[in-house]
XYZ file of C-alpha atoms in Angstrom:
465
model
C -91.498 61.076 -6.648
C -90.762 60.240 -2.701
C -88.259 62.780 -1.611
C -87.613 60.714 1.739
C -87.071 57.151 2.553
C -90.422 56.730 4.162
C -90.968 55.739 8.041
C -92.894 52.950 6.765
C -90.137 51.206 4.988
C -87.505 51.778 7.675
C -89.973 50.049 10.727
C -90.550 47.150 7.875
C -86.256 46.855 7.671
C -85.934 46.661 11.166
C -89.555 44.062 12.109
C -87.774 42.272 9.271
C -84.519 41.489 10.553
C -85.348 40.642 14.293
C -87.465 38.416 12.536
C -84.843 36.803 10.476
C -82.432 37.018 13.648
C -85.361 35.127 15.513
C -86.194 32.219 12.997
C -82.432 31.328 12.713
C -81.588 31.544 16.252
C -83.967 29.191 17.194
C -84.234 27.226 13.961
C -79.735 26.621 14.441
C -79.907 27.102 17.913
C -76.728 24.933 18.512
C -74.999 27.470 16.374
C -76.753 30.729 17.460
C -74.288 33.938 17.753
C -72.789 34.736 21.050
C -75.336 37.753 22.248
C -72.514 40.474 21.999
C -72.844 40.003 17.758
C -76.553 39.836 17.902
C -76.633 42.995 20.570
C -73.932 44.406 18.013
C -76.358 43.582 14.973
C -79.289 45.269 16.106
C -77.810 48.656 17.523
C -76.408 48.875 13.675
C -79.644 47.692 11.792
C -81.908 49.959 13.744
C -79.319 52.868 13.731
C -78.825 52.664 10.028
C -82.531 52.777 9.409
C -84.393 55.185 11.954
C -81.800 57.499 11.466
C -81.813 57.487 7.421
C -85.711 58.246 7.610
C -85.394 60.593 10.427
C -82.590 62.643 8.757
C -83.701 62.546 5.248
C -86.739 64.265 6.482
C -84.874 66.337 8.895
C -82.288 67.633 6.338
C -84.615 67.679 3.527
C -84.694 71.753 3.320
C -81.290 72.280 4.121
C -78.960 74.539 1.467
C -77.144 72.103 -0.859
C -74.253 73.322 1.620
C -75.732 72.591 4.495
C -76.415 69.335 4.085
C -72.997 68.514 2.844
C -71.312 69.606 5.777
C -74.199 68.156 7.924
C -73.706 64.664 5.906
C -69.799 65.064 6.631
C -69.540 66.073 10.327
C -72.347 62.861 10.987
C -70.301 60.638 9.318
C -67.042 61.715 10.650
C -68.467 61.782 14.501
C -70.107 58.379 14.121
C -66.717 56.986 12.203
C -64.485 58.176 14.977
C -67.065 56.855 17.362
C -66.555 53.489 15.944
C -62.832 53.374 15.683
C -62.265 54.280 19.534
C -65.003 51.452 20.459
C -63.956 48.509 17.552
C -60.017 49.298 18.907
C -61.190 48.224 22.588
C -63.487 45.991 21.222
C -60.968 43.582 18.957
C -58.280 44.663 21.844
C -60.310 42.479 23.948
C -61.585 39.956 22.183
C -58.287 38.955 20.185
C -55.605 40.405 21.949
C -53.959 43.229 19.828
C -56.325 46.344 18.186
C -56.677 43.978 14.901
C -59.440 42.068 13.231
C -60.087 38.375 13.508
C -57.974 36.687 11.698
C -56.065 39.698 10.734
C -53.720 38.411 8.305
C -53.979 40.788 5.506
C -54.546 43.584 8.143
C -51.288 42.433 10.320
C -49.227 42.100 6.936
C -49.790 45.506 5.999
C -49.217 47.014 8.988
C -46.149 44.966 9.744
C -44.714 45.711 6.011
C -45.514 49.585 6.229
C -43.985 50.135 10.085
C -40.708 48.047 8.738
C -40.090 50.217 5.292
C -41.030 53.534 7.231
C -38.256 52.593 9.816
C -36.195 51.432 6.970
C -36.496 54.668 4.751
C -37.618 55.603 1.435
C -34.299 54.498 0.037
C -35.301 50.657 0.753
C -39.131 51.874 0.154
C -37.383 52.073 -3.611
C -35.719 48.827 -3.965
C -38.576 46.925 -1.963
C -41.183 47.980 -4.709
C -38.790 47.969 -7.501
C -38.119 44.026 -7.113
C -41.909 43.673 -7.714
C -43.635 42.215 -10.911
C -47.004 43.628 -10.466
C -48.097 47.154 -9.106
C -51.504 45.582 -7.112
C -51.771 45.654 -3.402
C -49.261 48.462 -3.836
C -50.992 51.747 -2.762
C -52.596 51.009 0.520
C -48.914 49.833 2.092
C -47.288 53.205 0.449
C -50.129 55.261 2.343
C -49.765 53.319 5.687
C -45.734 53.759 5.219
C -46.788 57.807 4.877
C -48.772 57.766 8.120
C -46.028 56.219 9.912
C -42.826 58.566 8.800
C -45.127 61.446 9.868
C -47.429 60.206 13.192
C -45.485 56.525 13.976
C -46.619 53.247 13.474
C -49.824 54.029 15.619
C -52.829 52.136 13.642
C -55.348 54.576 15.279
C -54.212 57.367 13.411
C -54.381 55.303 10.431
C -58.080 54.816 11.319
C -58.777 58.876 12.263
C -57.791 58.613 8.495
C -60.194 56.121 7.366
C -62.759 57.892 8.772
C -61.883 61.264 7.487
C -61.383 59.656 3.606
C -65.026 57.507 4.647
C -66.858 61.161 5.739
C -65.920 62.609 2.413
C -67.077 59.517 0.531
C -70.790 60.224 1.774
C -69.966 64.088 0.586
C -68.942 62.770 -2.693
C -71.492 60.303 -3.028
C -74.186 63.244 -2.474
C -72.564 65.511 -5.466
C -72.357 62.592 -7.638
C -75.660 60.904 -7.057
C -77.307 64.835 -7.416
C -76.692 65.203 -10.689
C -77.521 61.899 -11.844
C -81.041 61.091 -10.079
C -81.791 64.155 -8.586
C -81.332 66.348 -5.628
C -83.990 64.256 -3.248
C -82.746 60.981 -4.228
C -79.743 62.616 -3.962
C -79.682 63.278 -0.147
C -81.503 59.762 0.132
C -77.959 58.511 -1.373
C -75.984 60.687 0.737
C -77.566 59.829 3.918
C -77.542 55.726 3.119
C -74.054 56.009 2.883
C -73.572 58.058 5.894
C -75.192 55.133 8.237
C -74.490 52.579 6.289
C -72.795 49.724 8.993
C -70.452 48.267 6.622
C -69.190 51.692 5.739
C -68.530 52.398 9.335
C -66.972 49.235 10.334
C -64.010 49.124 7.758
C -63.112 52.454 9.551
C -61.797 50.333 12.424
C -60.241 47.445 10.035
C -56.886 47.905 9.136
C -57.477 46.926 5.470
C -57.489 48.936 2.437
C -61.324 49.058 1.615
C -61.929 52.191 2.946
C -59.468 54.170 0.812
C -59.829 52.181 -2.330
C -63.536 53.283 -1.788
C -62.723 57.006 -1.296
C -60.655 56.613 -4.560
C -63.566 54.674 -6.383
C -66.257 57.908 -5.696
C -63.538 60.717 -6.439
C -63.313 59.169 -9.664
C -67.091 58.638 -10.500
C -67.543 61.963 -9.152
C -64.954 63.549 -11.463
C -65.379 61.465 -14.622
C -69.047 62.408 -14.102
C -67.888 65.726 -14.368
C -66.288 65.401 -16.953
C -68.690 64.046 -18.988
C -71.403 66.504 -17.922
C -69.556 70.369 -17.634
C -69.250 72.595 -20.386
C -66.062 73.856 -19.440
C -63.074 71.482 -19.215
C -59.223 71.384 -19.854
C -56.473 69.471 -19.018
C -56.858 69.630 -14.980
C -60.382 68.031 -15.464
C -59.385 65.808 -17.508
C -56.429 64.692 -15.946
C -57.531 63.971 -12.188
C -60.166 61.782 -13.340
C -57.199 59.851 -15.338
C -54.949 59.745 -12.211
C -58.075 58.518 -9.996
C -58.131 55.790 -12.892
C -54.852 55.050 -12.510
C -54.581 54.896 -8.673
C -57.272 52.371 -8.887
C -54.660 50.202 -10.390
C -52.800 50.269 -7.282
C -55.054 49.149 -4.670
C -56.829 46.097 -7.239
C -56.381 45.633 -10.554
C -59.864 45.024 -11.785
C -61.206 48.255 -10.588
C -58.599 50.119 -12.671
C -59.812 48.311 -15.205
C -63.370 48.329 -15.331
C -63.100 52.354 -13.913
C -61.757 52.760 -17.490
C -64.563 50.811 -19.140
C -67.343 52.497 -17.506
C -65.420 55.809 -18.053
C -66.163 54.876 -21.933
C -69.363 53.107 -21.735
C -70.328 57.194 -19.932
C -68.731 59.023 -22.915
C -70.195 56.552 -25.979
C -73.867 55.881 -24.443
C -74.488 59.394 -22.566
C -77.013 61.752 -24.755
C -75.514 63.954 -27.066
C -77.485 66.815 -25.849
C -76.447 66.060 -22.408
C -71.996 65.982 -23.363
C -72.014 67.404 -27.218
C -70.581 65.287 -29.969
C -67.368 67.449 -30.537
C -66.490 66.789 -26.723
C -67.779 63.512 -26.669
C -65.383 62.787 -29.733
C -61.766 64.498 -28.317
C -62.652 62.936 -25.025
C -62.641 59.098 -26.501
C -60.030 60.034 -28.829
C -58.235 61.347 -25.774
C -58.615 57.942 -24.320
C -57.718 55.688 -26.992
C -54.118 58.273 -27.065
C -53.938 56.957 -23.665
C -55.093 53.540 -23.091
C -52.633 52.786 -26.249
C -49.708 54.316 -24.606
C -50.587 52.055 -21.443
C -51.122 48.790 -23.544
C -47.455 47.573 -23.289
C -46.946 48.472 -19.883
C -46.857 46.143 -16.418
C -50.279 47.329 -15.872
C -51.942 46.187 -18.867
C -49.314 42.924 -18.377
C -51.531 42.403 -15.328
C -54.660 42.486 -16.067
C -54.293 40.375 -19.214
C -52.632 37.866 -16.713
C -55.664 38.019 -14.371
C -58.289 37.597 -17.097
C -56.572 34.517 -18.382
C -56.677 33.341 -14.961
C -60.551 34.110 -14.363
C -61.836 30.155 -14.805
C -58.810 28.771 -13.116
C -59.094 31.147 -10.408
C -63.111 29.934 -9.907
C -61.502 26.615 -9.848
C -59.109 26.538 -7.033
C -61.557 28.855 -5.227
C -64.114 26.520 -4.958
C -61.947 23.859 -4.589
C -60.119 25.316 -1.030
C -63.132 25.939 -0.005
C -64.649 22.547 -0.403
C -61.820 21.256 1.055
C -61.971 23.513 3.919
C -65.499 21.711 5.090
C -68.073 23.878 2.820
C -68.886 20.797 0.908
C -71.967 22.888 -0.753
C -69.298 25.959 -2.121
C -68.893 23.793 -5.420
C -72.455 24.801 -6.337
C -71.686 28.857 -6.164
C -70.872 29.300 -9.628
C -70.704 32.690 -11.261
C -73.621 31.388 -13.592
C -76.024 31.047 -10.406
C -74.369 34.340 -8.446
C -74.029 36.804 -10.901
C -77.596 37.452 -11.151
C -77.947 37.996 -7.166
C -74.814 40.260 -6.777
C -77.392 43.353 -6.509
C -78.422 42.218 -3.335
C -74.977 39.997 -1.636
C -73.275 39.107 0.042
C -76.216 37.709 2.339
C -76.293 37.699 6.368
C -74.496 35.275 8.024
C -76.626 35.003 11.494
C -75.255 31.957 12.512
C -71.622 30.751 14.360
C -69.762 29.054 12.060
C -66.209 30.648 13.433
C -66.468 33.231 11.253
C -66.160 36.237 13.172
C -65.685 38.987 10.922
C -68.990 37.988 9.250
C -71.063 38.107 12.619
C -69.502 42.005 12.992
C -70.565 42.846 9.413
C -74.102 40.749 9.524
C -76.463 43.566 10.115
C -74.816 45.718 7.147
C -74.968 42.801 4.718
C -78.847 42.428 6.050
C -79.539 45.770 4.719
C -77.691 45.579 1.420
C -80.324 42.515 0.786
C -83.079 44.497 2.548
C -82.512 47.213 -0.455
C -81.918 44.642 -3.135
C -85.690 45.359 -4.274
C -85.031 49.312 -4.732
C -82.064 48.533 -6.924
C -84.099 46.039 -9.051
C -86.758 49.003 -9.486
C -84.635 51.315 -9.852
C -83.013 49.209 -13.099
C -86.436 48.597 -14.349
C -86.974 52.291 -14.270
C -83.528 53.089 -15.634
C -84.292 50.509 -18.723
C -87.556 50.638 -19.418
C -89.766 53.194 -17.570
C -88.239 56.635 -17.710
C -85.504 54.871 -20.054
C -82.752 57.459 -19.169
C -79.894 54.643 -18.962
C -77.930 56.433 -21.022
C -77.479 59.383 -18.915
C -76.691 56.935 -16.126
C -74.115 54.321 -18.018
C -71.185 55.518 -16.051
C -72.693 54.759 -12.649
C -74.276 51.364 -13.896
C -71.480 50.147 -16.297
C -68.697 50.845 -13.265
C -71.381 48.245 -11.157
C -72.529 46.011 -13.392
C -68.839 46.282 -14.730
C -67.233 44.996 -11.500
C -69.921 43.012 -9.494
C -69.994 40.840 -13.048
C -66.516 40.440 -12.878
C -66.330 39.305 -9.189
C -69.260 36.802 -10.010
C -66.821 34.883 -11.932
C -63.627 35.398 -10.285
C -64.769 32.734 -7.218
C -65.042 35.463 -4.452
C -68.710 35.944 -5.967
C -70.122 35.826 -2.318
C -66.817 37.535 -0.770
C -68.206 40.653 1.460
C -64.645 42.166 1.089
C -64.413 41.756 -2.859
C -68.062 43.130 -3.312
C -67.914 45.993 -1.074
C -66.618 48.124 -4.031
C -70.416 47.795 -5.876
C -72.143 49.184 -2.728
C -71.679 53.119 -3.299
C -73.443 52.521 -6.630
C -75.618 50.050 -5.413
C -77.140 52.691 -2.688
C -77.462 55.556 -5.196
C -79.388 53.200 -7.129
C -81.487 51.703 -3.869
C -82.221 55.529 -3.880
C -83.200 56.088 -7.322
C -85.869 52.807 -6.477
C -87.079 53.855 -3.552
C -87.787 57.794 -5.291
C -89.853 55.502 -7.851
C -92.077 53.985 -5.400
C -96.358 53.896 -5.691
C -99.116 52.348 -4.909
C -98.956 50.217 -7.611
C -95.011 48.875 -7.699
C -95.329 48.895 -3.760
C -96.718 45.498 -4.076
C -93.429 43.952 -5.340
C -91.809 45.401 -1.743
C -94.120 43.657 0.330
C -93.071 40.186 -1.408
C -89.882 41.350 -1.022
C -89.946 41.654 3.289
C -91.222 37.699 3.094
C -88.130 36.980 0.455
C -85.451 38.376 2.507
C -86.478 36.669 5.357
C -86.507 33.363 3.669
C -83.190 34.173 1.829
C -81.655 34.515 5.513
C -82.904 31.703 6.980
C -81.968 29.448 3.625
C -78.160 31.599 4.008
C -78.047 29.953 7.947
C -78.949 26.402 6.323
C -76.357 26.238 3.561
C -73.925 28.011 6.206
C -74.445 25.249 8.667
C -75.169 22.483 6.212
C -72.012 22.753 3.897
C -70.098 22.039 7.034
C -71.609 18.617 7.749
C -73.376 20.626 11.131
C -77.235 19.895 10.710
């Protein structure tokens, strides 16, 4: 087993990517980024990976305690680092301390400083004229933040970063017990300088805490599942993490129930028991019946039914909108690359947003190997799947779903897979030898290529080659 990620790997992630950024800036060079995203792009790429291999060898000794507090203090600095320079930053490129094209972001801060002016008495009525509860949870919080500190959006962000700092914690105590303590830290320390991570600190969007709430419940239904001890307080926060889900997007409510099941009916008996096994799926079927009636369950039905339509019109606005190539990005042809997308967008195609996140999205398909190996291992190498269902059914669960809801390459929809995704790029990289290490080298010349192709559909579905 390799404890670390190796020195080796990280130099290879970084010579790959100026590579890639080379090729397609002189390959498109009529539609090469402006130099403050490609500056941007490589302070994050080589950040994220000289300082996973440094610290994974530099905290590997450290007390389990130790490291979590060492994991949560480097998060939180480099978080709170970010939000003070992306506030300037989008300050002076757009105008106000928002995003590009901030519409979701200047809708829920808008909504959330009105109703905390307004009171919780029109908070009440507001929500009660509404059909569905989706898209519900992030405004509540923001309306929270601004009865108690104002409507000042960087103290919603000191937030983000505090709920992203104890996602990395989280991540560690979750991924511990399922691959191992190593692997573990590996996990732990991905997250911690993982770009995208950082950079939805300073968005005022509700990834961030819809992530936080995604981990606290793997982290506790994994509990649950694994302790010898539980009652109704473990039972139930894993339920209400469920059930907050709900609240920020319907599908992950959903499919954080599923996995919750596919954990309880596929994990080893000797690992949960069958008596506990059997009251805690009893125990669910109790509850999920009570629920079936309800708006929620009214929802999702409503959004499944929609699934193929949704596709449709998807594909159709954007085909419309100039991509003339976004017909061909079925679920059929995505679904099978969701381990490794959304790929880099390296080129200027207006897109802003993408250009900020384009060195994070380079190393999600820089890692897409290690989560491959670390499936094949899963399956049909050490074949302990079953012990890890919970993480994989919660990612296969929802990056299959996305693949055929029409935001199948959507950064935003799929950044909900990438906790699990790096636990498992850590599990992969733990498996690595001399004789699998074969299949990484292919895989440096593939992501290349796969960027470069990215920067010619990009460019090309727009009628601009």
């Amino acid at each position: 087993m390799i404890p670390i990620f190796p020195d080796k790997i990280a130099k290879k992630g970084i010579s790959m990517y100026l590579m890639a950024l080379a090729i397609v800036s002189i390959a498109f060079f009529r539609h090469a980024m402006p130099v403050v995203y490609i500056l941007l792009g490589i302070m994050l790429v080589t950040g994220f990976f000289l300082l996973s291999s440094s610290c994974s060898k530099k905290w590997m000794r450290y007390p389990v305690k130790k490291f979590a507090w060492r994991v949560f203090w480097a998060a939180l600095l480099l978080r709170l680092a970010w939000v003070v320079f992306s506030y300037f930053f989008y300050k002076a490129q757009t105008g106000q301390p928002f995003e590009f094209g901030a519409a979701d972001a200047m809708g829920y801060h808008e909504e959330a400083k009105w109703l905390a002016e307004a009171g919780w008495d029109m908070v009440r009525q507001y929500y009660g004229f509404r059909n569905g509860v989706s898209d519900m949870g992030y405004p509540f919080w923001l309306i929270v933040i601004y009865r108690i500190f104002g409507p000042s959006v960087f103290v919603a962000r000191v937030f983000k970063s505090l709920f992203s700092a104890l996602t990395c914690v989280l991540i560690y105590r979750l991924a511990r017990r399922n691959i191992g303590e190593f692997p573990g830290r590996m996990a732990a320390i991905f997250c911690t300088f993982m770009p995208n991570l950082i950079i939805y600190c300073g968005l005022h969007v509700k990834e961030t805490e819809m992530l936080f709430l995604i981990v606290a419940f793997l982290e506790r239904a994994d509990y649950l599942i694994r302790t010898r001890r539980y009652g109704i307080f473990t039972i139930a926060v894993p339920a209400l993490l469920a059930l907050s889900l709900f609240f920020f997007r319907t599908v992950l409510g959903a499919v954080a129930i599923i996995s919750l099941f596919a954990g309880l009916i596929f994990t080893s008996n000797k690992l949960v028991g069958r008596t506990k096994k059997a009251v805690l799926i009893v125990f669910g079927v109790v509850s999920i019946a009570g629920f079936a009636g309800g708006t929620i369950a009214t929802e999702v039905e409503g959004y499944w039914e929609m699934r193929v339509e949704n596709q449709i019109l998807k594909r159709n606005a954007q085909t419309a909108g100039g991509n003339q190539w976004a017909k061909y990005a079925t679920g059929t042809i995505l679904a099978p690359m969701e381990f490794f997308m959304p790929l880099s967008t390296m080129v200027d195609t207006g897109q802003e947003n993408q250009m900020v996140l384009h060195g994070g999205n380079y190393v999600r398909n820089f890692f897409g190997i290690f989560v491959l190996l670390a499936l094949f291992y899963a399956i049909f190498k050490d074949k302990n799947w079953r012990n890890l269902s919970l993480i994989g059914a919660f990612a296969v669960g929802y990056l299959g779903v996305i693949s055929v809801s029409g935001y199948g390459n959507a950064e935003r929809f799929l950044l909900p897979g990438l906790p699990c995704l790096l636990i498992m790029a850590a599990y992969g990289i733990s498996k690595l030898n001399a004789r699998n290490f074969k299949y990484v080298k292919y895989w440096y010349v593939v992501v290349v290529l796969m960027e470069v192709a990215w920067a010619y559909f990009k460019i090309g579905s727009r009628g601009l080659l």
